[in-house]
CSV table of C-alpha atoms and ligand atoms in Angstrom, one decimal:
chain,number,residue,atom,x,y,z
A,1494,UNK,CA,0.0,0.0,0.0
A,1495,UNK,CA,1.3,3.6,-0.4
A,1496,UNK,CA,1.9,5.9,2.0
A,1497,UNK,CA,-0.7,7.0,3.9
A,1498,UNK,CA,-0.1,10.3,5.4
A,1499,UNK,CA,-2.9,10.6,8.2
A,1500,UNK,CA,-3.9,14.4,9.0
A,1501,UNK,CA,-3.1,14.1,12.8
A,1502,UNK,CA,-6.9,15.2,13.7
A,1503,UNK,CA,-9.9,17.2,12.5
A,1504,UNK,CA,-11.1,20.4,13.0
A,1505,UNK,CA,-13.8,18.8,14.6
A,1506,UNK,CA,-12.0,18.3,17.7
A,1507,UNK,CA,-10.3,21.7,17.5
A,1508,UNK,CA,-10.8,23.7,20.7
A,1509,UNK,CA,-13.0,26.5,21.2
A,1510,UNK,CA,-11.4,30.0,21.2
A,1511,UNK,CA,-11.0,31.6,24.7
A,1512,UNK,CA,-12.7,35.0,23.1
A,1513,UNK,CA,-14.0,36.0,19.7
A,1514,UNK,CA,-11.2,37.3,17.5
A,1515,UNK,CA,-10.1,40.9,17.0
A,1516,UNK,CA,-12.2,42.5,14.6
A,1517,UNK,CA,-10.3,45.9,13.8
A,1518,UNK,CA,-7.4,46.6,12.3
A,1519,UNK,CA,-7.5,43.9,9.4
A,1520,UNK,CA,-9.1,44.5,5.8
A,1521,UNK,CA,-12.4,42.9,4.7
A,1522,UNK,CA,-11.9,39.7,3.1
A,1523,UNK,CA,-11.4,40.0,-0.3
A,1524,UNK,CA,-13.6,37.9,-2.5
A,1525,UNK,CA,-11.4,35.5,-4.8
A,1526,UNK,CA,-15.1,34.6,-7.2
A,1527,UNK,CA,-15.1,35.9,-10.4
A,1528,UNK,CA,-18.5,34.8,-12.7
A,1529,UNK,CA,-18.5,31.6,-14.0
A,1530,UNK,CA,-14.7,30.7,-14.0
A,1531,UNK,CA,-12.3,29.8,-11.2
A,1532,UNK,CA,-10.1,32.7,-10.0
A,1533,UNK,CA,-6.7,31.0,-9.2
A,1534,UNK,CA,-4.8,34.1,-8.4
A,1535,UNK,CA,-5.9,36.4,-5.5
A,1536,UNK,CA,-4.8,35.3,-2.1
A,1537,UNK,CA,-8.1,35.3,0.2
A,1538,UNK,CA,-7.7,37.0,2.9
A,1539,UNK,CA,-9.2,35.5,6.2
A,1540,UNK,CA,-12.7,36.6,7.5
A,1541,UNK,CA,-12.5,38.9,10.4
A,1542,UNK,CA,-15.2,41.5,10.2
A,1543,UNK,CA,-18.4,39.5,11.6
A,1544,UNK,CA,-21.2,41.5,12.7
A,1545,UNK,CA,-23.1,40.5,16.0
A,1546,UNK,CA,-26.4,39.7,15.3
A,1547,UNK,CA,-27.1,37.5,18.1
A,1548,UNK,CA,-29.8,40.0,19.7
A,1549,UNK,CA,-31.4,39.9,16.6
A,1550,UNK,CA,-32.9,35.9,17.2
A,1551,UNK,CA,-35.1,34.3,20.0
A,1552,UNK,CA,-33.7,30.9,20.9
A,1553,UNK,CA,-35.7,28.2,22.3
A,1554,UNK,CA,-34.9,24.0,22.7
A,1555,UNK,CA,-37.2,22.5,20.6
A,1556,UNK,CA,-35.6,18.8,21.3
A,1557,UNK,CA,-33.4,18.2,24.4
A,1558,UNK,CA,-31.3,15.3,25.6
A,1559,UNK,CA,-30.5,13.5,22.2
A,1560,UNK,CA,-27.3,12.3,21.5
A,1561,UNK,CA,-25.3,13.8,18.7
A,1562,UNK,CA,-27.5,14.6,16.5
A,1563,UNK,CA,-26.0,14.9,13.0
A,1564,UNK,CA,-28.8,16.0,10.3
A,1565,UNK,CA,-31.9,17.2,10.2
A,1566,UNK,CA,-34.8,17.2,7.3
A,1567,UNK,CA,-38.2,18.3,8.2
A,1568,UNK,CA,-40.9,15.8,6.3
A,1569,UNK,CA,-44.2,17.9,7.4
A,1570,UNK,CA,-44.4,21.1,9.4
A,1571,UNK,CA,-43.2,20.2,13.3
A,1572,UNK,CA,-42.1,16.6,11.7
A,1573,UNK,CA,-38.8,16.0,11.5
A,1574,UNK,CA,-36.1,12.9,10.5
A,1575,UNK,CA,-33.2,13.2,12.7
A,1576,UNK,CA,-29.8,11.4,12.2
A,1577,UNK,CA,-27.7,10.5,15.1
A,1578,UNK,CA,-24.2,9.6,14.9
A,1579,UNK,CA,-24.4,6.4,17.0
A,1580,UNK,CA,-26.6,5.3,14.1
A,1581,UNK,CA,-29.9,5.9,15.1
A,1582,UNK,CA,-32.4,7.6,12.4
A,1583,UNK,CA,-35.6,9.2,14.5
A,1584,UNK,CA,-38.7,10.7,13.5
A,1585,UNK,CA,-39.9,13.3,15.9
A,1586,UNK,CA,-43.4,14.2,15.8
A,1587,UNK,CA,-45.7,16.0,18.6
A,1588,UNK,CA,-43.2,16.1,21.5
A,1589,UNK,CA,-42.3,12.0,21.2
A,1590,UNK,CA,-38.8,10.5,19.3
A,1591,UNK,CA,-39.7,7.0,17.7
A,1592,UNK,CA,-36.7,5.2,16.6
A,1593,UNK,CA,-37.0,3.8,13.2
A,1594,UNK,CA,-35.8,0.6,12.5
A,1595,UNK,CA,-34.0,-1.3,9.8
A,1596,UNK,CA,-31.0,1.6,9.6
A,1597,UNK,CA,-28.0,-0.1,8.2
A,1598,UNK,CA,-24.7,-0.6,10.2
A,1599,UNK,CA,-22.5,2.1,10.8
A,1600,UNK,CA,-19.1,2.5,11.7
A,1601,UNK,CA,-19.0,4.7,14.5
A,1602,UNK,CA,-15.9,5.4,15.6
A,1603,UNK,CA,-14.1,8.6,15.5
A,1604,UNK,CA,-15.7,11.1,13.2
A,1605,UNK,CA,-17.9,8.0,11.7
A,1606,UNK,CA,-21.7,7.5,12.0
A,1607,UNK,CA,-25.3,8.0,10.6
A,1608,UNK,CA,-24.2,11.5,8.9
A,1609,UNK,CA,-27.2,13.1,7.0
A,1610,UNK,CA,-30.6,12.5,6.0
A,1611,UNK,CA,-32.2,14.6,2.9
A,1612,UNK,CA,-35.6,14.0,1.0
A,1613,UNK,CA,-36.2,13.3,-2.6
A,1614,UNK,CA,-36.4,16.5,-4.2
A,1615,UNK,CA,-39.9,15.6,-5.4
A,1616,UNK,CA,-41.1,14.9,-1.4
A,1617,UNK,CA,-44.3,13.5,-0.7
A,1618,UNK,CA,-44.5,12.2,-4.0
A,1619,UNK,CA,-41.5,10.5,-4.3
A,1620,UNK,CA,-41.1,9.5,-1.2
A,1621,UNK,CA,-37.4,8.6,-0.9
A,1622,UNK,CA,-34.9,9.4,2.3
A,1623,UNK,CA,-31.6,9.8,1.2
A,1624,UNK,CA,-29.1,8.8,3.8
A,1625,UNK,CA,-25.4,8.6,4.4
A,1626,UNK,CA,-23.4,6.9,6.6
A,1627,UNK,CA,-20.3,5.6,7.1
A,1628,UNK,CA,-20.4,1.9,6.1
A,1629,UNK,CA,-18.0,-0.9,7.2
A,1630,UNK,CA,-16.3,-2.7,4.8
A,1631,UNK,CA,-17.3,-5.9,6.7
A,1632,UNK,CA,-20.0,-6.2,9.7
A,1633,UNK,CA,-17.8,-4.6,12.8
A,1634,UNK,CA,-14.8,-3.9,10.3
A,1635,UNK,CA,-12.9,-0.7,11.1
A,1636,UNK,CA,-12.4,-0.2,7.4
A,1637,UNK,CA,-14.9,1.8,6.4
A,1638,UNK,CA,-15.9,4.5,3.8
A,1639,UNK,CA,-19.1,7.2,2.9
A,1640,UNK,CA,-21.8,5.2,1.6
A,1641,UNK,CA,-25.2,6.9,0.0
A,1642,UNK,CA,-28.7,4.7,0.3
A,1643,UNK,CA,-31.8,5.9,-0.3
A,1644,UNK,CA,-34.8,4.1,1.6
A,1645,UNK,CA,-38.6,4.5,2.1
A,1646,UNK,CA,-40.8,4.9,5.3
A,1647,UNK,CA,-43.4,2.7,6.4
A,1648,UNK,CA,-44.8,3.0,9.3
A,1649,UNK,CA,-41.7,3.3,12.0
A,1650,UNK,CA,-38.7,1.3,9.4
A,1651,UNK,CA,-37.5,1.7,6.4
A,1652,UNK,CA,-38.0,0.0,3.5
A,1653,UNK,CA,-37.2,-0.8,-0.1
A,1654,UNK,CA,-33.3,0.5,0.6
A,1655,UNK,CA,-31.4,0.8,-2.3
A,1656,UNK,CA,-27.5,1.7,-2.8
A,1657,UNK,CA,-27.2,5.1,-4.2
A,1658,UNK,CA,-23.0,5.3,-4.2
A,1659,UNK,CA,-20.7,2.6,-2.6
A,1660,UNK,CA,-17.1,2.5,-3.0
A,1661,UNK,CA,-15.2,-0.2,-4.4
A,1662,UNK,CA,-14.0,-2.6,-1.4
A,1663,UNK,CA,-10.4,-1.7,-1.8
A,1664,UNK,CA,-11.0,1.5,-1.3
A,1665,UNK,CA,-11.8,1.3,2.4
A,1666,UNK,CA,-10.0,3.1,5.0
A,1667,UNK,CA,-9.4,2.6,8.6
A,1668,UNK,CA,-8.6,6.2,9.7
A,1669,UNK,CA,-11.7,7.0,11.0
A,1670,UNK,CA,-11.6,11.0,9.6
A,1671,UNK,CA,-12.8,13.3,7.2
A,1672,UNK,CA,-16.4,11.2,6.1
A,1673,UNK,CA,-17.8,14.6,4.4
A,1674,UNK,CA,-21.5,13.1,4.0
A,1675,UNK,CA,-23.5,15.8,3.1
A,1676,UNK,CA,-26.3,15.4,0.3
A,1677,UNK,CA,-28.3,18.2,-1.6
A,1678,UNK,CA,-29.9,18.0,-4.9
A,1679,UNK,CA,-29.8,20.8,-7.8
A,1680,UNK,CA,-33.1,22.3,-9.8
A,1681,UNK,CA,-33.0,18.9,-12.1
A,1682,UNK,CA,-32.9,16.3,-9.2
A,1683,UNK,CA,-28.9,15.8,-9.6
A,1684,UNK,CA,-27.7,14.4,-6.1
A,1685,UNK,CA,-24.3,15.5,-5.0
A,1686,UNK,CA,-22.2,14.5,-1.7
A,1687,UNK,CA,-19.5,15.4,-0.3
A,1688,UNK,CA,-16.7,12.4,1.0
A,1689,UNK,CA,-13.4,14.6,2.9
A,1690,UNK,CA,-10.2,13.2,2.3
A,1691,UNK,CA,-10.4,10.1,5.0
A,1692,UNK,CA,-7.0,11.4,6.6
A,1693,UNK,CA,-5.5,10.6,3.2
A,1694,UNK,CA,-4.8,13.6,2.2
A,1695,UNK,CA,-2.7,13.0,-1.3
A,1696,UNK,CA,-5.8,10.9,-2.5
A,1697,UNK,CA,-7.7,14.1,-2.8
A,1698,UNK,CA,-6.1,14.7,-6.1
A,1699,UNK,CA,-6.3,11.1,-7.1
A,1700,UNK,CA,-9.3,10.5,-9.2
A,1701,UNK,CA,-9.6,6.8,-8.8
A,1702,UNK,CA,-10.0,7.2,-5.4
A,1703,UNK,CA,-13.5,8.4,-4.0
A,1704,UNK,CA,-12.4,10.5,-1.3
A,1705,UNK,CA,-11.7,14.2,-0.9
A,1706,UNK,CA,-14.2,14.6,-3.3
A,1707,UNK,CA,-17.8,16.2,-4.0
A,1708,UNK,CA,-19.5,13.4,-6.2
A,1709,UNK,CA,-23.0,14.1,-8.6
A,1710,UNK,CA,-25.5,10.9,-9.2
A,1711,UNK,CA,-28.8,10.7,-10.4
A,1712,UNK,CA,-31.1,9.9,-7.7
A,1713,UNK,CA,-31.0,5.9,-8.1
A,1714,UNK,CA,-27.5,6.1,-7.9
A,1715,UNK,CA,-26.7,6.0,-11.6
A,1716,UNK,CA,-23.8,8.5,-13.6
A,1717,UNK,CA,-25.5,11.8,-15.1
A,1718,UNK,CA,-23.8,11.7,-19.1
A,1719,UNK,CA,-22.7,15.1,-18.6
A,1720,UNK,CA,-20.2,14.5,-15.0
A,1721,UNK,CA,-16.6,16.1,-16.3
A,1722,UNK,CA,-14.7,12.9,-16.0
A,1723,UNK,CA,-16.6,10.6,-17.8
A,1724,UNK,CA,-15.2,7.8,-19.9
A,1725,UNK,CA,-12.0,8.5,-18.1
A,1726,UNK,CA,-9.9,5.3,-17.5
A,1727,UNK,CA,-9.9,4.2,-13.8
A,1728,UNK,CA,-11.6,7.3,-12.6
A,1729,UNK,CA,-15.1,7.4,-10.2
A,1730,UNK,CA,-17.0,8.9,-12.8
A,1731,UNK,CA,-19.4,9.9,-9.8
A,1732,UNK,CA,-16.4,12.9,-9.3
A,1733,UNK,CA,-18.1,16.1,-10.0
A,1734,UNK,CA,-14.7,18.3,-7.9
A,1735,UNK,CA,-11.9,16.9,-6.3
A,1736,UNK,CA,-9.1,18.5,-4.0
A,1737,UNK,CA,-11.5,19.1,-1.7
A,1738,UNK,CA,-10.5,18.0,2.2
A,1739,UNK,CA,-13.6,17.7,4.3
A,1740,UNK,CA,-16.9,19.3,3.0
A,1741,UNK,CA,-19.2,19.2,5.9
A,1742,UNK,CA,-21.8,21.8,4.7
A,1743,UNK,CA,-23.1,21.2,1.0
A,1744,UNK,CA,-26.4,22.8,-0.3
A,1745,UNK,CA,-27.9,24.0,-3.6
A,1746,UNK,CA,-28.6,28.1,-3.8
A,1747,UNK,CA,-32.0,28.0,-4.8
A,1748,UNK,CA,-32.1,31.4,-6.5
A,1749,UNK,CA,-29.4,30.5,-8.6
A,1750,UNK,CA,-28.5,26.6,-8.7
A,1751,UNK,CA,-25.0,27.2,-7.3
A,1752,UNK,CA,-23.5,24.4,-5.4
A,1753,UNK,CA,-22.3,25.9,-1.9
A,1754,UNK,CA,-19.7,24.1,0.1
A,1755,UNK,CA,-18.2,24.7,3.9
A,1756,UNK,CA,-15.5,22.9,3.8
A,1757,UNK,CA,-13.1,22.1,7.2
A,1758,UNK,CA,-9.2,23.7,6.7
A,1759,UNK,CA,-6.5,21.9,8.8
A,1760,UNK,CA,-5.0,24.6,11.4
A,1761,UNK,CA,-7.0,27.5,10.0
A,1762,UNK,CA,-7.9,27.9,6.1
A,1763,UNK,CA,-11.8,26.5,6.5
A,1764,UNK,CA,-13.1,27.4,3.2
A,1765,UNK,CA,-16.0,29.0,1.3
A,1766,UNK,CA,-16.3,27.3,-2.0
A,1767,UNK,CA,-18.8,27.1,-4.8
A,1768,UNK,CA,-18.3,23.8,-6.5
A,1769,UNK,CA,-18.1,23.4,-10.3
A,1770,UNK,CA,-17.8,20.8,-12.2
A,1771,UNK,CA,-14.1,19.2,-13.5
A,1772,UNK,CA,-12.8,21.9,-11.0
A,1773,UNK,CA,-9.9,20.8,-8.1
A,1774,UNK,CA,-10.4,22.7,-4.9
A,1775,UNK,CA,-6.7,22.4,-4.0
A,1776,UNK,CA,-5.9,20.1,-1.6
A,1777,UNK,CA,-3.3,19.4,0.1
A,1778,UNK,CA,-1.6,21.1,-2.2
A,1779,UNK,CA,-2.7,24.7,-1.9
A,1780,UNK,CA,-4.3,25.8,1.7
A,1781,UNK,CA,-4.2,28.5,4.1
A,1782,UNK,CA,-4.2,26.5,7.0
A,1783,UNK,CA,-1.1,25.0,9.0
A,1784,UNK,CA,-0.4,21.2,10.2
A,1785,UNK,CA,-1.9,20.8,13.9
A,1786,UNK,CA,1.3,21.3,15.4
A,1787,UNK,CA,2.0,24.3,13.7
A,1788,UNK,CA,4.6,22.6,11.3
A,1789,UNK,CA,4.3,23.8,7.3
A,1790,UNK,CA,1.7,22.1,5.4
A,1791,UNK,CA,2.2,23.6,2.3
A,1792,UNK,CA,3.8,26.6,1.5
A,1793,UNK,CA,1.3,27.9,-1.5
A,1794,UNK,CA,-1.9,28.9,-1.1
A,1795,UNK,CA,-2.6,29.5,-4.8
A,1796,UNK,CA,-1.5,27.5,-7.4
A,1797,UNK,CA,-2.0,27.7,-11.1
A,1798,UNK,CA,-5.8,25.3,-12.1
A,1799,UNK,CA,-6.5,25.0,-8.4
A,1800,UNK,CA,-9.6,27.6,-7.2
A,1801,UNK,CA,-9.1,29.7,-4.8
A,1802,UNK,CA,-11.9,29.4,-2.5
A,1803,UNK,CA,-14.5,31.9,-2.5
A,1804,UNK,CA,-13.7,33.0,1.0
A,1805,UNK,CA,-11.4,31.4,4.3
A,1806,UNK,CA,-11.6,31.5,8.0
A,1807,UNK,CA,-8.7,31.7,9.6
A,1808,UNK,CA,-8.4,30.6,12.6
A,1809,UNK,CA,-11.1,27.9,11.9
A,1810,UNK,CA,-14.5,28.3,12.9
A,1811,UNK,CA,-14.9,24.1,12.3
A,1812,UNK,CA,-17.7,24.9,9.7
A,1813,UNK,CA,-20.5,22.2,9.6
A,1814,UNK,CA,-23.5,22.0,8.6
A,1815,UNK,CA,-25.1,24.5,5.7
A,1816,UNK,CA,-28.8,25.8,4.3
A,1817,UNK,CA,-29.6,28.9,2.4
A,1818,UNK,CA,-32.8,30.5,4.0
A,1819,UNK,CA,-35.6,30.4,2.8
A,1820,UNK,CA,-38.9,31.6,4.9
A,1821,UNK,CA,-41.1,34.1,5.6
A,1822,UNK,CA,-40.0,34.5,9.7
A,1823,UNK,CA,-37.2,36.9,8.6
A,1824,UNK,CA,-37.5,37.8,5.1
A,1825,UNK,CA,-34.5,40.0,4.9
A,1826,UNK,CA,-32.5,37.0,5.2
A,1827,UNK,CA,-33.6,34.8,2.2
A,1828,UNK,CA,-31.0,33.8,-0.1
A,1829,UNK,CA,-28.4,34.0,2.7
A,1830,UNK,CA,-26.4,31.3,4.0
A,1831,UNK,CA,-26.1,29.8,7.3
A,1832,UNK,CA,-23.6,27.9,8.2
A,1833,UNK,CA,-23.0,26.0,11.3
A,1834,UNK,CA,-19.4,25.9,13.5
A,1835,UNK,CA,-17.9,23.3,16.2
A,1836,UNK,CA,-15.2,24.9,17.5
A,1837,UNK,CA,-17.0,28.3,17.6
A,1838,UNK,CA,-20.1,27.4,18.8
A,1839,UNK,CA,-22.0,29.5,16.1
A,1840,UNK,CA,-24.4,30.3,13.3
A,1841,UNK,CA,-22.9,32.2,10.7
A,1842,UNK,CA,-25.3,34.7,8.4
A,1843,UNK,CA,-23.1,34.8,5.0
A,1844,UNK,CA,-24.4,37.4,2.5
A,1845,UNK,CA,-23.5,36.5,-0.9
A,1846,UNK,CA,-24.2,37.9,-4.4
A,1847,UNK,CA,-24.4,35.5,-6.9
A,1848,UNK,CA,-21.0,33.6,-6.5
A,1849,UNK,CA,-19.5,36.3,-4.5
A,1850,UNK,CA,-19.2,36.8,-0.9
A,1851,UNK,CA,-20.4,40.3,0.7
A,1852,UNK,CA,-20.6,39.9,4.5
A,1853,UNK,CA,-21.4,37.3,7.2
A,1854,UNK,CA,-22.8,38.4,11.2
A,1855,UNK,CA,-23.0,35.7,13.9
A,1856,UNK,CA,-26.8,34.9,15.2
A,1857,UNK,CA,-25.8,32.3,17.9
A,1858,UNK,CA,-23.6,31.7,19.8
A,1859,UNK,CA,-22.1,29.7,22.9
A,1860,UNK,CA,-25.2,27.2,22.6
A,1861,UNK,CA,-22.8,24.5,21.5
A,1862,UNK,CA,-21.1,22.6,18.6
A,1863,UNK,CA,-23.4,23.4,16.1
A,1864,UNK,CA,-23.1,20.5,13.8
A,1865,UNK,CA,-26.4,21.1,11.2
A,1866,UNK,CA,-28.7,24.0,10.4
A,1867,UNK,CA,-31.9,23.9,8.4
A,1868,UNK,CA,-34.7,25.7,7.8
A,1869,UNK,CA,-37.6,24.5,9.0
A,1870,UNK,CA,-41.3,25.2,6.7
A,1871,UNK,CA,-42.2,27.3,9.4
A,1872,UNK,CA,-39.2,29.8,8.6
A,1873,UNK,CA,-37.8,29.0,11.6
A,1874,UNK,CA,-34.2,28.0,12.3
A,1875,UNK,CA,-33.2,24.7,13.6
A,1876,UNK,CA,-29.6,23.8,14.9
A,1877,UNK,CA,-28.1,20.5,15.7
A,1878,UNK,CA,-26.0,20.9,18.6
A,1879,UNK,CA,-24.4,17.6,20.0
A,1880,UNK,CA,-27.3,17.1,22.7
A,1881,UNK,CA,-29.9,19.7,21.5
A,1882,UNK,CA,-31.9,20.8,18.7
A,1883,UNK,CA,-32.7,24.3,18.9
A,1884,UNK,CA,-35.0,26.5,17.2
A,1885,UNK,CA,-34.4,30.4,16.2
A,1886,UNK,CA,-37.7,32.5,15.7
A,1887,UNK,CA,-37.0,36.4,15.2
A,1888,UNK,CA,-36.5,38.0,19.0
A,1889,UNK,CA,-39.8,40.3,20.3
A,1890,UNK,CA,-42.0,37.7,18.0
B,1097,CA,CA1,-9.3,24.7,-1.3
């Protein structure tokens, strides 16, 4: 086997900053997007200027006391399918959690588990549940890799589950890191998901290897004509992007079909990215982030056919979980991103203009590692913590 260089840990066990960073002093960040093509030359500078906005949302606990929640998708108004990273998938519905059965096995060590659950773009009438996970190569094997199913609800199981994307068996991993797992579908029912690097970082550029990837299916699992490496010898031709290290936030703009992306940094450099097809992200080759202990990564953060990522925190945030609002509780926010953060302990309002970033404001905060945010069809805001889901209705309402 080749080398395997393992990325010592994950954001998502990065420690929470004593206070929030400085603010003055230090420019706005520049925006590195340039319509429809990849910019490659202008170094982004890091996100510093973040506007509280924290009085600006009521916060209540809409579910308390579950364990690590990791997704959440609302089926009906005040319905909602929960994934929890032990690998328990739960419907909650008028104040009561029912388990459902028949969920797969997971691998659940380290960052591994029952990741996120997303609806068939066509929901109630096609009335698949998308799901992903991180599957073992073998029942209890640590080996183990992002797999996509797609399932139906009958009563409190699920049913008729198919295989949406497996890797090949030889393309397991034991490291435990960097699963990814997000799922979001674009205006003609494409399904993409994100797989992060699985600690090997090198294989991010390697495109017959699935991981450190953002990958585009039709919904039964089958390869769209049109993906950028198709008919390529060896390849996944699932690969819509590559060099991309851990995507943990992944969502469709529905204003303008863009595919959004939060993506975990090392040691600072989380990124911003809009994901287009053929394009490589970068990694490990470019980055603005540092080895966990503080050692050089790279030394380039911009390299000629690499993006440069639409914008960077640095320090890291540990950005997870993503949703572009949409409701009519506060209607000055649709169109805007929010993205979820571990380490921080925040939701993050991110203004963009097309594929251009404008501003971002923080509109919680110190509630805990926020690991999902969605929109709920009442307009409000709901928050996966790791023992809480929250719900954020405009403050004085
Ligand atoms: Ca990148």
């Amino acid at each position: 086997m080749a080398s395997t260089a393992l990325v010592a840990c994950s954001n998502a066990d990065a420690q929470k900053p004593a206070a929030t960073p400085p603010t003055a002093a230090i420019p706005a960040p520049v925006s590195a997007a340039i319509s429809g093509a990849i910019n490659e030359t202008v170094d982004v500078a890091p996100i510093v200027d973040v506007a509280d906005m924290t009085s600006s949302v009521n916060m209540e606990v809409w579910i308390d006391d579950i364990d690590q929640p990791w997704g959440i998708t609302f089926t009906a108004p005040g319905t909602a399918l929960i994934t929890q990273k032990s690998g328990k998938l739960v419907l909650y519905k008028d104040g009561n959690l029912t388990e459902i059965a028949n969920v797969p096995e997971v691998n659940d060590g380290r960052q591994g588990g029952l990741m996120d659950v997303t609806l068939d773009p066509n929901w109630p009438a096609d009335d698949w549940i998308y799901l992903s996970l991180s599957h073992p190569k073998t029942p209890g094997a640590d080996a183990a890799m992002t797999k996509i199913i797609r399932a139906k609800l009958s009563g409190a199981a699920l049913t008729n589950i198919e295989t949406v994307f497996k890797a090949k068996d030889e393309d397991y991993v034991k490291t435990g890191f960097h699963y990814g797992s997000r799922i979001t579908f674009d205006a003609a029912g494409h399904l993409y998901f994100s797989i992060g690097d699985r600690g090997v970082m090198k294989d991010a550029q390697d495109l017959t290897k699935p991981h450190g990837k953002v990958h585009r299916v039709n919904r039964d699992g089958s390869i769209p004509a049109d993906n950028p490496f198709v008919g390529q010898a060896g390849v996944y031709e699932s690969i819509y992007s590559y060099g991309n290290r851990n995507p943990q936030g992944l969502i469709i703009h529905p204003q303008t079909d863009m595919l959004w992306s939060t993506e975990h940094g090392p040691k600072g450099g989380d990124e911003l990215n809009v994901i287009r097809a053929g394009v490589n992200y970068g990694w490990p080759e470019i980055s603005y982030g540092i080895n966990y202990n503080g050692t050089v990564l790279t030394e380039f953060t911009k390299k000629p056919d690499m993006a440069q990522p639409i914008s960077q925190w640095t320090p890291s945030i540990a950005v997870c979980g993503l949703d572009v609002y949409q409701g009519s509780l506060f209607p000055e926010w649709n169109g805007k991103l929010l993205a979820g953060a571990l380490a921080y302990e925040e939701v993050r309002l991110v203004t963009v203009d097309g594929d251009r970033y404008v501003t971002e404001a923080t509109i919680l905060q110190q509630e805990g590692r926020v690991r999902d945010v969605t929109t709920g069809p009442d307009g409000a805001i709901y928050v996966a913590t790791q023992d809480q889901i929250l719900r954020l209705t405009p403050a004085g309402n």
